[in-house]
Coordinates of N, CA and C in Angstrom, one line a residue:
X1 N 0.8 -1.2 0.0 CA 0.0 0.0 0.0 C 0.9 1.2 0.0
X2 N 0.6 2.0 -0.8 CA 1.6 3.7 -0.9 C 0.9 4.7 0.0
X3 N 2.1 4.9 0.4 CA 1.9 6.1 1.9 C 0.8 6.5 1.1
X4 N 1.0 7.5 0.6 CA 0.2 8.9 0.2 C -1.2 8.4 -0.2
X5 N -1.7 7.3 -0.2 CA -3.2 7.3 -0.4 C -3.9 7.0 1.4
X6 N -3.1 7.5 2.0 CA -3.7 7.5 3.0 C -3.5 9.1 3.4
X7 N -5.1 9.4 4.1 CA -5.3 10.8 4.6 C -5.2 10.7 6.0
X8 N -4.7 11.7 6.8 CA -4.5 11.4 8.5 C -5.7 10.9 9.3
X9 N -6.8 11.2 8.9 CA -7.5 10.1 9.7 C -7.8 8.5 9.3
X10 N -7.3 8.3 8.4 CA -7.1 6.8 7.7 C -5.7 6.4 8.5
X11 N -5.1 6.9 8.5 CA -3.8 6.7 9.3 C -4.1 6.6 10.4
X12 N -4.4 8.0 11.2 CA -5.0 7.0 13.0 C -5.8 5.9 12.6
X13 N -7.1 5.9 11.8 CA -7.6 4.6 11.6 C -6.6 3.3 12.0
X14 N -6.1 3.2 10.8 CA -4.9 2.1 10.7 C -4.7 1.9 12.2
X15 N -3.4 2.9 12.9 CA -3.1 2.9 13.7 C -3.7 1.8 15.1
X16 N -4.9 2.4 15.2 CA -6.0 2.2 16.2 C -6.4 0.4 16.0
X17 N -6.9 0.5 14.7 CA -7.1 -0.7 14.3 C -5.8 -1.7 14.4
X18 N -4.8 -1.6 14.0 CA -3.8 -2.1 13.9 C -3.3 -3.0 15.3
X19 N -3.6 -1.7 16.5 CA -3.0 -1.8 17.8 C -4.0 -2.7 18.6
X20 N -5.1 -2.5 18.4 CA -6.5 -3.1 19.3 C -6.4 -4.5 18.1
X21 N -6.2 -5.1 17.0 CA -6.1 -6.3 16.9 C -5.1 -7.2 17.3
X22 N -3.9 -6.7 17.6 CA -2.6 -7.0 18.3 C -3.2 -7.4 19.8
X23 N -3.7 -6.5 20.1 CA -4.2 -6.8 21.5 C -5.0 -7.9 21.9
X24 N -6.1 -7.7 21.3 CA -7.3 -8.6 21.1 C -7.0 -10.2 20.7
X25 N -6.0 -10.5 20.2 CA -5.7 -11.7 19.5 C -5.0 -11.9 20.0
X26 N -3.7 -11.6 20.6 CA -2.4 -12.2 21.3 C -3.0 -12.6 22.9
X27 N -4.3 -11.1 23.3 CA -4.9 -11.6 24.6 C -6.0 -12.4 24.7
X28 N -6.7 -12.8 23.7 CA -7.3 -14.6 23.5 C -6.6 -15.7 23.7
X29 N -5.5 -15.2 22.7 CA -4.5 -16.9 22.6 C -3.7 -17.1 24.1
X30 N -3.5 -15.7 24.8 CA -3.0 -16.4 26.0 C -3.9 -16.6 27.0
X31 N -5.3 -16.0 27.0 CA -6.3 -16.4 27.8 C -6.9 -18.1 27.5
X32 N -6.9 -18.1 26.5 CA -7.7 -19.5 25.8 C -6.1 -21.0 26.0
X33 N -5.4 -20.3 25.4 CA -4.5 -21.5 26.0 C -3.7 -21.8 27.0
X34 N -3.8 -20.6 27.9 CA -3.2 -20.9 29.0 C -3.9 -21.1 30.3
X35 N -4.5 -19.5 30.3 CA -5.2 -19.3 32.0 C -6.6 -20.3 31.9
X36 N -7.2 -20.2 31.2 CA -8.7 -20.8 31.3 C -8.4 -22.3 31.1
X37 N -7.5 -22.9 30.2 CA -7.2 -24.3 30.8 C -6.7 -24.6 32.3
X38 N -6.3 -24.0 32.7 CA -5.6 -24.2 34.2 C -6.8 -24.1 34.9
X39 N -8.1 -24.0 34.8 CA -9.9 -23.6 35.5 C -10.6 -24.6 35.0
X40 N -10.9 -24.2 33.8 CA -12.1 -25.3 33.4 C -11.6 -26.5 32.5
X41 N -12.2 -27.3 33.3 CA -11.2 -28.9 32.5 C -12.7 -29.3 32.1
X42 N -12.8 -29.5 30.7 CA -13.8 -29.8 29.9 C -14.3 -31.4 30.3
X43 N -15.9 -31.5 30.1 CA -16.4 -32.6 30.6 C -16.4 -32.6 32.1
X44 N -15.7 -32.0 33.4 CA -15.2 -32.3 34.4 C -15.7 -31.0 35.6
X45 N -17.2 -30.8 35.3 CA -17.7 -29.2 36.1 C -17.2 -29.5 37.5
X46 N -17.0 -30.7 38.1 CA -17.2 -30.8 39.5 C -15.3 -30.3 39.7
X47 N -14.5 -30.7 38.9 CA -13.5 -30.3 38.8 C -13.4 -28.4 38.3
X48 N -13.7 -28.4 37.4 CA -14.0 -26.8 37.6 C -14.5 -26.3 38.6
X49 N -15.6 -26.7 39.3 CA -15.9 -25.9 40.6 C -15.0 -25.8 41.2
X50 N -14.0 -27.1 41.7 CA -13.1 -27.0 42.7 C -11.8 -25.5 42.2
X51 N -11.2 -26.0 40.7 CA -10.4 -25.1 40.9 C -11.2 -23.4 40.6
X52 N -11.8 -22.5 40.5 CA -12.8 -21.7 40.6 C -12.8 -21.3 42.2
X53 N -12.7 -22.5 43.2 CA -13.0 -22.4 44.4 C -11.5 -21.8 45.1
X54 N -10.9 -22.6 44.4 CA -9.2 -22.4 45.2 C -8.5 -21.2 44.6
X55 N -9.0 -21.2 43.3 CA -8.2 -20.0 42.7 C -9.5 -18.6 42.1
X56 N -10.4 -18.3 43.2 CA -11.1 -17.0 42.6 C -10.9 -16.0 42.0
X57 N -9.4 -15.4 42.6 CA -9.2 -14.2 42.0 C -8.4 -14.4 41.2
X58 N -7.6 -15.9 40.7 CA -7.3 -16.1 39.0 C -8.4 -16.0 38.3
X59 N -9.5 -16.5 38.5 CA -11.1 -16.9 37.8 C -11.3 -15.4 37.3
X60 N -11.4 -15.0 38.5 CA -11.7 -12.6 38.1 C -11.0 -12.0 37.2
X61 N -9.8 -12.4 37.8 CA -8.6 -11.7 36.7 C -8.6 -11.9 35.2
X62 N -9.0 -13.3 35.0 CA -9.0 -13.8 33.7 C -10.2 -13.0 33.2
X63 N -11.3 -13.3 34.0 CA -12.5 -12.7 33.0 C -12.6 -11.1 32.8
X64 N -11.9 -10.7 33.8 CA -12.2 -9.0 33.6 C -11.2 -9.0 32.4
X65 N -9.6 -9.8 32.2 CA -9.2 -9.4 30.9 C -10.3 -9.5 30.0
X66 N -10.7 -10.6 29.6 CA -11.6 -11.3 28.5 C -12.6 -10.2 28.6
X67 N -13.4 -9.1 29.5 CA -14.1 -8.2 29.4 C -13.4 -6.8 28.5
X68 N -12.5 -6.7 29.2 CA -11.6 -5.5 28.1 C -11.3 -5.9 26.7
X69 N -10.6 -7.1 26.5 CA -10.5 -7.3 25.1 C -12.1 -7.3 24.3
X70 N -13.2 -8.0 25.1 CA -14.4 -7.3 24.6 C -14.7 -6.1 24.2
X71 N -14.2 -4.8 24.9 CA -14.3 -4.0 24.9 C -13.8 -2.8 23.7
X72 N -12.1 -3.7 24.0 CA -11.4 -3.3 22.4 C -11.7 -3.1 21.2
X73 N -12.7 -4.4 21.0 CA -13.5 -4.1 19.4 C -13.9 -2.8 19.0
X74 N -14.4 -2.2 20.3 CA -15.1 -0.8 20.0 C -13.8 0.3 19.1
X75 N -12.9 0.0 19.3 CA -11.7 1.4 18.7 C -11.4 0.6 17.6
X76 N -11.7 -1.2 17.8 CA -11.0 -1.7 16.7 C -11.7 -1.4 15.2
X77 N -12.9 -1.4 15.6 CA -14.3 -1.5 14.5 C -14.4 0.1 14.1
X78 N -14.7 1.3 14.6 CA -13.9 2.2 14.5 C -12.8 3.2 13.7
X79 N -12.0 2.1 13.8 CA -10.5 2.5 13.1 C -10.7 2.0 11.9
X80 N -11.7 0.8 11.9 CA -11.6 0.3 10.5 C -12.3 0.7 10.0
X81 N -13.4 1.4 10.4 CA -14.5 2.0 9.9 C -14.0 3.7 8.9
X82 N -13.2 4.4 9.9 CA -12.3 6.0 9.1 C -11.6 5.3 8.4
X83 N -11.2 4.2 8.2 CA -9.8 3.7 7.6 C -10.6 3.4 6.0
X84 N -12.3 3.1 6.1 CA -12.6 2.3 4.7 C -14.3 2.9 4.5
X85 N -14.5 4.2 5.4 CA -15.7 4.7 4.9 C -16.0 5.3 3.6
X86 N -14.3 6.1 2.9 CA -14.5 6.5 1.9 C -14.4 5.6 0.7
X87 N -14.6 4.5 0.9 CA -15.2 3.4 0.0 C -16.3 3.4 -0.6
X88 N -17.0 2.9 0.7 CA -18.4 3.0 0.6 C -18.9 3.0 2.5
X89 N -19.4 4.0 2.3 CA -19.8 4.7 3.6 C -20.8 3.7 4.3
X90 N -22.0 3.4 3.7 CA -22.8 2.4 4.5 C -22.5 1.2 4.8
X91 N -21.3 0.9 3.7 CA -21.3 -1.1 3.9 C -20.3 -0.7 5.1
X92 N -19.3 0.5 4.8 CA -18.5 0.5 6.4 C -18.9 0.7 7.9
X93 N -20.1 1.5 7.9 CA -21.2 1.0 8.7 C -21.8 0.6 9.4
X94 N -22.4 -1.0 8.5 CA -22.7 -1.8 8.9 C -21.7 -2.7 9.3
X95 N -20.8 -2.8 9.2 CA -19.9 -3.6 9.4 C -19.4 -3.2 10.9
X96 N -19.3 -2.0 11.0 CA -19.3 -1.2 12.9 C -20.5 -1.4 13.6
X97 N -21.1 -1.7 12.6 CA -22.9 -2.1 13.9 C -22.5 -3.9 14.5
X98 N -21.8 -4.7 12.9 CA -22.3 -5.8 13.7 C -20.9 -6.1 14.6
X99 N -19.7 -5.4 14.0 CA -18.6 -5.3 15.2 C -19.0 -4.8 16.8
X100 N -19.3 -3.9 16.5 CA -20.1 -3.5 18.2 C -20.8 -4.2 18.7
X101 N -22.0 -4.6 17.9 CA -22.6 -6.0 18.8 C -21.9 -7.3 19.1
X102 N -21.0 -7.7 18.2 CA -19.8 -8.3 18.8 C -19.2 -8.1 20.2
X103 N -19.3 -6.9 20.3 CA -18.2 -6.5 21.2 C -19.3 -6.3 22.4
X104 N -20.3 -5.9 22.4 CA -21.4 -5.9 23.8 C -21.8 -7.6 24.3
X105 N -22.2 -8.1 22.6 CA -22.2 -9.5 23.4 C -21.1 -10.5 24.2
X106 N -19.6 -10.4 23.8 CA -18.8 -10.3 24.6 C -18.5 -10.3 25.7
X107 N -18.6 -9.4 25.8 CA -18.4 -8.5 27.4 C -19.6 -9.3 28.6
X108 N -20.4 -9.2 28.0 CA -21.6 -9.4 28.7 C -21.4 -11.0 28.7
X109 N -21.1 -12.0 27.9 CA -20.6 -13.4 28.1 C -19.3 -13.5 29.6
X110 N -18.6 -12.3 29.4 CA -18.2 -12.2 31.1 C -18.6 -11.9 32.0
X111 N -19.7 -11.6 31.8 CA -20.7 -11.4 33.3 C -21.1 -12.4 33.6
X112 N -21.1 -13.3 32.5 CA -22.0 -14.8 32.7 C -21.6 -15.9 33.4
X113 N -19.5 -15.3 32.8 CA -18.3 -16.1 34.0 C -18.1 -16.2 35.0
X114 N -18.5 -14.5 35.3 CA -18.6 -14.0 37.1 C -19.2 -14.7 37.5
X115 N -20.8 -14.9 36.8 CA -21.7 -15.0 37.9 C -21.6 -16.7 38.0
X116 N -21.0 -17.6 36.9 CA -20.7 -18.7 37.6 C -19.5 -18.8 38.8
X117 N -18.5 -18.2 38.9 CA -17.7 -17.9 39.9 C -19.0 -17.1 41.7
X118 N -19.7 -16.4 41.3 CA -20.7 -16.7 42.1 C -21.4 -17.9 43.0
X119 N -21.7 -18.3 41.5 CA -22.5 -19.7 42.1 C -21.5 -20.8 42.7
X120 N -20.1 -20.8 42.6 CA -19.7 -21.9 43.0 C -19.1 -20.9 44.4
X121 N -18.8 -19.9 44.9 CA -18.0 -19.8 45.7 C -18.9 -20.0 46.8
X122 N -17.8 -19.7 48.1 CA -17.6 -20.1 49.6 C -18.8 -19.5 50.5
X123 N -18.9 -18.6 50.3 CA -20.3 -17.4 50.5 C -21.7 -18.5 50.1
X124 N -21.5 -19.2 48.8 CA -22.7 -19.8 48.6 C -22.9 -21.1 48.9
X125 N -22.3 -21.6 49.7 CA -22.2 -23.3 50.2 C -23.5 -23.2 50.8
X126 N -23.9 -22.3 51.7 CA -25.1 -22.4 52.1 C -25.8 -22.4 52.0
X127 N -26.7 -21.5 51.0 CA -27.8 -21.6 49.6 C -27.9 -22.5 48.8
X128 N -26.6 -23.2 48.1 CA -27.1 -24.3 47.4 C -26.1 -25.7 47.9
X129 N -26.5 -26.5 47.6 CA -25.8 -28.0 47.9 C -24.8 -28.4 46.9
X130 N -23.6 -29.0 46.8 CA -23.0 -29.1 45.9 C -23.3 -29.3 44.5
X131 N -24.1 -30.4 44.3 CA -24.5 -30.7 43.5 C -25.6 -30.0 42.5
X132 N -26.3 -29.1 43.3 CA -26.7 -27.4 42.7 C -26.2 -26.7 42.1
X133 N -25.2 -26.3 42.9 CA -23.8 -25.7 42.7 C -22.7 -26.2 41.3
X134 N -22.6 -27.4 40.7 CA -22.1 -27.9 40.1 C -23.3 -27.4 38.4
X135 N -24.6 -28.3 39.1 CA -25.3 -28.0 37.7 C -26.0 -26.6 37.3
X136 N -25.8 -25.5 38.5 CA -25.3 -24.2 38.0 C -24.7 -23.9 36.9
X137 N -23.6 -24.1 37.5 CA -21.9 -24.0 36.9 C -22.3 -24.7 35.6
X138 N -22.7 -25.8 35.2 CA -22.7 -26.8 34.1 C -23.9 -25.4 33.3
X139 N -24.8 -25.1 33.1 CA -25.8 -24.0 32.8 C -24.7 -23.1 32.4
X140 N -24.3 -22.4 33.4 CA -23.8 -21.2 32.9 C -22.7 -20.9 32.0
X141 N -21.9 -22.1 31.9 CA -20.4 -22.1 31.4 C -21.2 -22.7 29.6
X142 N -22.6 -23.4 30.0 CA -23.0 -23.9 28.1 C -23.6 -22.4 27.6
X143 N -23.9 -21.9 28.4 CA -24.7 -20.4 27.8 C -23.5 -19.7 27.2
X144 N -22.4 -19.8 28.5 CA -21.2 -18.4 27.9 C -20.7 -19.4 26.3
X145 N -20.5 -20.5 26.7 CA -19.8 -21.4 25.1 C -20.8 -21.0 24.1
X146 N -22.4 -21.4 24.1 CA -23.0 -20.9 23.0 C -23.3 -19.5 22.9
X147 N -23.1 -18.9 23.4 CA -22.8 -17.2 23.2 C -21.7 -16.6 22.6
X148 N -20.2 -17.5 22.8 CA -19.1 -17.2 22.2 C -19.5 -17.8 20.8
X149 N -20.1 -18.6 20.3 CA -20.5 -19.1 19.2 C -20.9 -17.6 18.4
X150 N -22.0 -17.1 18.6 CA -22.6 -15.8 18.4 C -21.4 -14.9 18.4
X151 N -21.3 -14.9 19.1 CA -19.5 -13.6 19.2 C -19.0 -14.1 18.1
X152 N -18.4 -14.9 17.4 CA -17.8 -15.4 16.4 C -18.1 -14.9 15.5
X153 N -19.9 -15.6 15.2 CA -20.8 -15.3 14.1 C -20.4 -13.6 13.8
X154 N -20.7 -12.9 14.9 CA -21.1 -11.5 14.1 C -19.3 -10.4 14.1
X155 N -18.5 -11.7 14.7 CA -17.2 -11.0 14.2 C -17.1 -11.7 12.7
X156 N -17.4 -12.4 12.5 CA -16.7 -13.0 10.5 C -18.2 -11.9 10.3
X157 N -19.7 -11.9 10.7 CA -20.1 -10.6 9.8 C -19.6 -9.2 9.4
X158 N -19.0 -9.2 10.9 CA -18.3 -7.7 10.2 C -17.4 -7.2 9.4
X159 N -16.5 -8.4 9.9 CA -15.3 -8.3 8.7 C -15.2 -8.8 7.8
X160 N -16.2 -9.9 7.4 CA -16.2 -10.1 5.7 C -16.7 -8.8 5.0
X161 N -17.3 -7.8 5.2 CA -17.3 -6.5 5.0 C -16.2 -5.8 5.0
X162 N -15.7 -5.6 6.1 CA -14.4 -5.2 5.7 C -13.4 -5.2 5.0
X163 N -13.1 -6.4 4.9 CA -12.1 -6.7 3.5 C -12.7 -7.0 2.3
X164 N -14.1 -7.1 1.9 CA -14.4 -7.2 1.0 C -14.1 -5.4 0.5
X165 N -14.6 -4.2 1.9 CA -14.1 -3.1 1.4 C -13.1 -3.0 0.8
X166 N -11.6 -3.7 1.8 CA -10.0 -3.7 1.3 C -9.8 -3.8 0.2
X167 N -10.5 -5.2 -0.3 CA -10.0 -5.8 -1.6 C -11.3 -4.5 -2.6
X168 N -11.7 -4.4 -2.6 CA -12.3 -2.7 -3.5 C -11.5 -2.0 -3.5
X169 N -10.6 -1.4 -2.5 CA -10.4 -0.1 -2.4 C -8.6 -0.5 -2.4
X170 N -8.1 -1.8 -2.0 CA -6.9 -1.7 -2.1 C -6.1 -1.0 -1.5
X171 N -6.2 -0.8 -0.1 CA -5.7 -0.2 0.7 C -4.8 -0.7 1.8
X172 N -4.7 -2.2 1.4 CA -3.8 -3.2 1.7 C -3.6 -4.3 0.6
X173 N -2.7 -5.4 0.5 CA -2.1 -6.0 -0.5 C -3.5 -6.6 -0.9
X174 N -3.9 -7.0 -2.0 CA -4.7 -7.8 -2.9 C -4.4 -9.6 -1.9
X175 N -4.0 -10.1 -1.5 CA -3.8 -11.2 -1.0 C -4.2 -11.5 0.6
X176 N -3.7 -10.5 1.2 CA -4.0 -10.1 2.3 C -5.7 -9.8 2.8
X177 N -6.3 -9.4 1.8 CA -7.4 -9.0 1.7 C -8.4 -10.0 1.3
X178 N -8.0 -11.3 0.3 CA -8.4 -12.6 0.0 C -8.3 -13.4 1.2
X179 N -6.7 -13.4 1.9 CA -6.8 -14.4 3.1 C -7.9 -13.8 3.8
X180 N -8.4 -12.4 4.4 CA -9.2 -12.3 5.5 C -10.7 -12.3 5.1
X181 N -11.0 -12.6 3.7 CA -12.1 -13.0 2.9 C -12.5 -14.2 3.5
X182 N -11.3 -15.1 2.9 CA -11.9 -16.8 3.4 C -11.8 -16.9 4.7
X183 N -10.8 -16.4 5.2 CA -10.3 -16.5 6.8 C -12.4 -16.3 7.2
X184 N -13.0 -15.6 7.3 CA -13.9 -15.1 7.9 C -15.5 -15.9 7.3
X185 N -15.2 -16.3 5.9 CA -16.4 -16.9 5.0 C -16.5 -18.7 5.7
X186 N -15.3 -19.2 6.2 CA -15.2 -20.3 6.9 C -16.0 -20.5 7.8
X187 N -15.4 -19.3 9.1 CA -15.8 -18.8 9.9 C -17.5 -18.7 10.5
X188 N -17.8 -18.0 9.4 CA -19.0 -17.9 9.7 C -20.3 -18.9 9.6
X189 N -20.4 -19.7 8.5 CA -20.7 -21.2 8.6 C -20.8 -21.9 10.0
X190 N -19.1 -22.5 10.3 CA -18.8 -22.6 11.6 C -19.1 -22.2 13.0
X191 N -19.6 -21.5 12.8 CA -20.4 -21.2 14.1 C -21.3 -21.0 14.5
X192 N -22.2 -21.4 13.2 CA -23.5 -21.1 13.4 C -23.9 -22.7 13.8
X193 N -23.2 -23.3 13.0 CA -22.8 -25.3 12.8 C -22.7 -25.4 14.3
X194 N -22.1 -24.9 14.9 CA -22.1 -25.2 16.2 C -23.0 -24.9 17.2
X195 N -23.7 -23.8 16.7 CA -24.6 -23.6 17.8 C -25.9 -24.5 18.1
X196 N -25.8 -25.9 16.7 CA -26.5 -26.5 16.4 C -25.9 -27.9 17.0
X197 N -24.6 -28.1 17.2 CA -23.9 -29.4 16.9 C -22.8 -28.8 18.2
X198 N -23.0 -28.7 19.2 CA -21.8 -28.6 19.9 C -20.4 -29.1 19.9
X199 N -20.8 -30.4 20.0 CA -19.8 -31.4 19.7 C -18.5 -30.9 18.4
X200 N -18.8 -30.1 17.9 CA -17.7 -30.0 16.5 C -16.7 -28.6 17.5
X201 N -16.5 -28.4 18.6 CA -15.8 -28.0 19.3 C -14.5 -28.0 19.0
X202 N -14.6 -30.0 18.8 CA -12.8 -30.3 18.6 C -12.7 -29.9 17.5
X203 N -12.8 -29.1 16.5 CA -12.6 -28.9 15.7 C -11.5 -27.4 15.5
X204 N -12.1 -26.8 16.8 CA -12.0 -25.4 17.0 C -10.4 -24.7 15.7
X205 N -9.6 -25.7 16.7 CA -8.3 -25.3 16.9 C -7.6 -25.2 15.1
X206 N -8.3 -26.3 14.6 CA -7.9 -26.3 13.2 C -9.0 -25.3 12.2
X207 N -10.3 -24.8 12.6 CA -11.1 -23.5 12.0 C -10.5 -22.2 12.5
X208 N -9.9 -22.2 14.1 CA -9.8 -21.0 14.1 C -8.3 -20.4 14.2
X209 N -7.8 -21.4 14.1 CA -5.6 -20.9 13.7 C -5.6 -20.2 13.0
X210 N -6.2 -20.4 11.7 CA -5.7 -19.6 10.5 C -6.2 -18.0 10.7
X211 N -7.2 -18.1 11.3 CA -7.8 -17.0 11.6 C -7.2 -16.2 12.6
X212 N -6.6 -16.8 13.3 CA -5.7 -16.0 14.7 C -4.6 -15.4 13.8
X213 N -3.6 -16.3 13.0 CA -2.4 -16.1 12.1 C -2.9 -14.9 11.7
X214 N -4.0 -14.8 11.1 CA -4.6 -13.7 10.1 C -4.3 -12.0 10.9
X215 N -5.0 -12.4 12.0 CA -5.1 -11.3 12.6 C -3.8 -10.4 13.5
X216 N -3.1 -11.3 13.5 CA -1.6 -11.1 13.9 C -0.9 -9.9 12.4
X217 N -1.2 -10.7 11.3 CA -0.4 -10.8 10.5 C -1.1 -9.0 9.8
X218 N -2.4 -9.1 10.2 CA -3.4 -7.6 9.7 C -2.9 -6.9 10.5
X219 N -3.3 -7.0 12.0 CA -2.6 -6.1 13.0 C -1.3 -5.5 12.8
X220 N -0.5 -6.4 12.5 CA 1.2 -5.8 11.8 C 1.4 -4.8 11.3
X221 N 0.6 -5.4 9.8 CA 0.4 -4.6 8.8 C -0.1 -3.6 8.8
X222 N -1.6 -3.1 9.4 CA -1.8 -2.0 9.8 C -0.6 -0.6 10.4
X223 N 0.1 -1.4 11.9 CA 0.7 -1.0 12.6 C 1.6 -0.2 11.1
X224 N 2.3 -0.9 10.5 CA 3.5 -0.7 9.7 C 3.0 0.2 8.6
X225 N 1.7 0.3 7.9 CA 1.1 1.2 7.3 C 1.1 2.6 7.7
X226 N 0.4 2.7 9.2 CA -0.1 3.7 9.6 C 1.3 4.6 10.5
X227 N 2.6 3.8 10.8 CA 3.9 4.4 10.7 C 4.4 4.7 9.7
X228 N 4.5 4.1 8.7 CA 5.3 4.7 7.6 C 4.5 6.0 6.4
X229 N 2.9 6.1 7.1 CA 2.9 7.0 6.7 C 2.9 8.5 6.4
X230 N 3.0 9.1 5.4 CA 3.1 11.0 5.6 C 2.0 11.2 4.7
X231 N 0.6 11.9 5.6 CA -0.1 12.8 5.1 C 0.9 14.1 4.7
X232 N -0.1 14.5 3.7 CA 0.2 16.2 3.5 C -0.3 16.8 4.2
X233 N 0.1 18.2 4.4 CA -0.3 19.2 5.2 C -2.3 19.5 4.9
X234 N -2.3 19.4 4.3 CA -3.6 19.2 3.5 C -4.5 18.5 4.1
X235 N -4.4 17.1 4.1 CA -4.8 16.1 4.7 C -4.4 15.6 6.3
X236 N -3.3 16.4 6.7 CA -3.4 16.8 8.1 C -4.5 17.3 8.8
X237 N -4.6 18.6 8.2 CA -5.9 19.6 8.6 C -6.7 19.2 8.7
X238 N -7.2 18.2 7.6 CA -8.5 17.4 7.2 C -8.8 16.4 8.3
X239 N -7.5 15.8 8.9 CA -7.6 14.4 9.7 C -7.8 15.3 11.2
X240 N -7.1 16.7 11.3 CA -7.9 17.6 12.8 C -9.3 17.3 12.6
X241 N -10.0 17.9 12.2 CA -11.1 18.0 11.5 C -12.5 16.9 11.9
X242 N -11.4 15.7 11.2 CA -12.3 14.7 10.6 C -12.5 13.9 11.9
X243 N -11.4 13.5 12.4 CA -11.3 12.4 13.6 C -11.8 12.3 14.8

């Protein structure tokens, strides 16, 4: 992509975008493969309760991350939105509507974590009996899974918009713009399949790799765009203005 077809608020765009995908994806991959395996051991709620019980304020800490990276989407969706409105202003848009509801339903799937860290702790031994307590926990942790399902869904809605803008407008490589096409057209199938078919879970790791790679690899790119670029004085003014 050549500096100069970017105007300064396409550059913060970039910028914004660039930095909140970095974020967002390196803080899944270490939430999802590290801290939340060490809690919820799949098939095994009565074992999740326990660790939940021993380790609460790992349980918190993890989910309030997973609420902020929720929250990220909002600058992420945003950035991409000044970065590709002068495309086409409504499809970029719509594409921030269904990123944002992305990003509310998110957030709100960590409330759903808390409140199972609720149901199992020490305060509530009295209220419910263990075995309450477990099939709580068993409820609340299928709601937050099929809700991340949905979060999925309306992140490939957004961004197959998005790059369908790119690849229009060419404001990143022609390839780059095809990977995050299919990266997202896979995607979105997939999780709708699941909301139906739980069980295709194991599958996760091999649907959603490529799509993690992807987003490393956009995030970069952004970053490296939105540095090496020089508005004109012109388009400086414009980017006060506009941003």
């Amino acid at each position: 992509m050549e500096a100069t077809r970017l105007s300064e608020p396409q550059r913060r765009g970039a910028l914004v975008a660039g930095a909140m995908y970095l974020y967002t994806i390196v803080g899944s991959l270490l939430y999802m493969s590290w801290l939340r395996p060490m809690l919820v051991v799949p098939g095994d709620l009565e074992a999740t309760a326990r660790n939940i019980t021993v380790h609460p304020l790992l349980f918190r800490a993890g989910t309030t991350h997973e609420i902020l990276m929720a929250l990220a989407i909002i600058p992420l969706a945003w950035g991409l939105y000044v970065l590709l409105r002068s495309t086409h202003a409504r499809l970029a848009l719509l594409a921030l509507c269904w990123r944002t509801a992305e990003s509310i339903l998110w957030a709100l799937t960590g409330l759903v974590t808390l409140a199972a860290a609720q149901v199992v702790g020490a305060d509530r031994a009295s209220a419910f009996g263990v075995d309450q307590q477990v099939a709580l926990l068993g409820v609340l942790l299928g709601a937050n899974e099929s809700a991340l399902n949905v979060v999925i869904l309306l992140t490939g809605l957004g961004s197959i918009i998005f790059f369908s803008l790119f690849l229009r407008s060419r404001l990143i490589a022609r390839p780059l713009a095809i990977w995050g096409l299919v990266t997202y057209a896979v995607i979105i199938p997939f999780s709708c399949v699941k909301l139906v078919v739980p069980t295709l879970a194991a599958l996760d790791m091999l649907i959603y790799t490529p799509g993690a790679l992807f987003e490393i690899v956009i995030g970069g790119w952004l970053l490296y765009v939105a540095s090496t670029s020089s508005p004109s004085s012109a388009n400086a003014r414009a980017g006060r203005r506009a941003w």
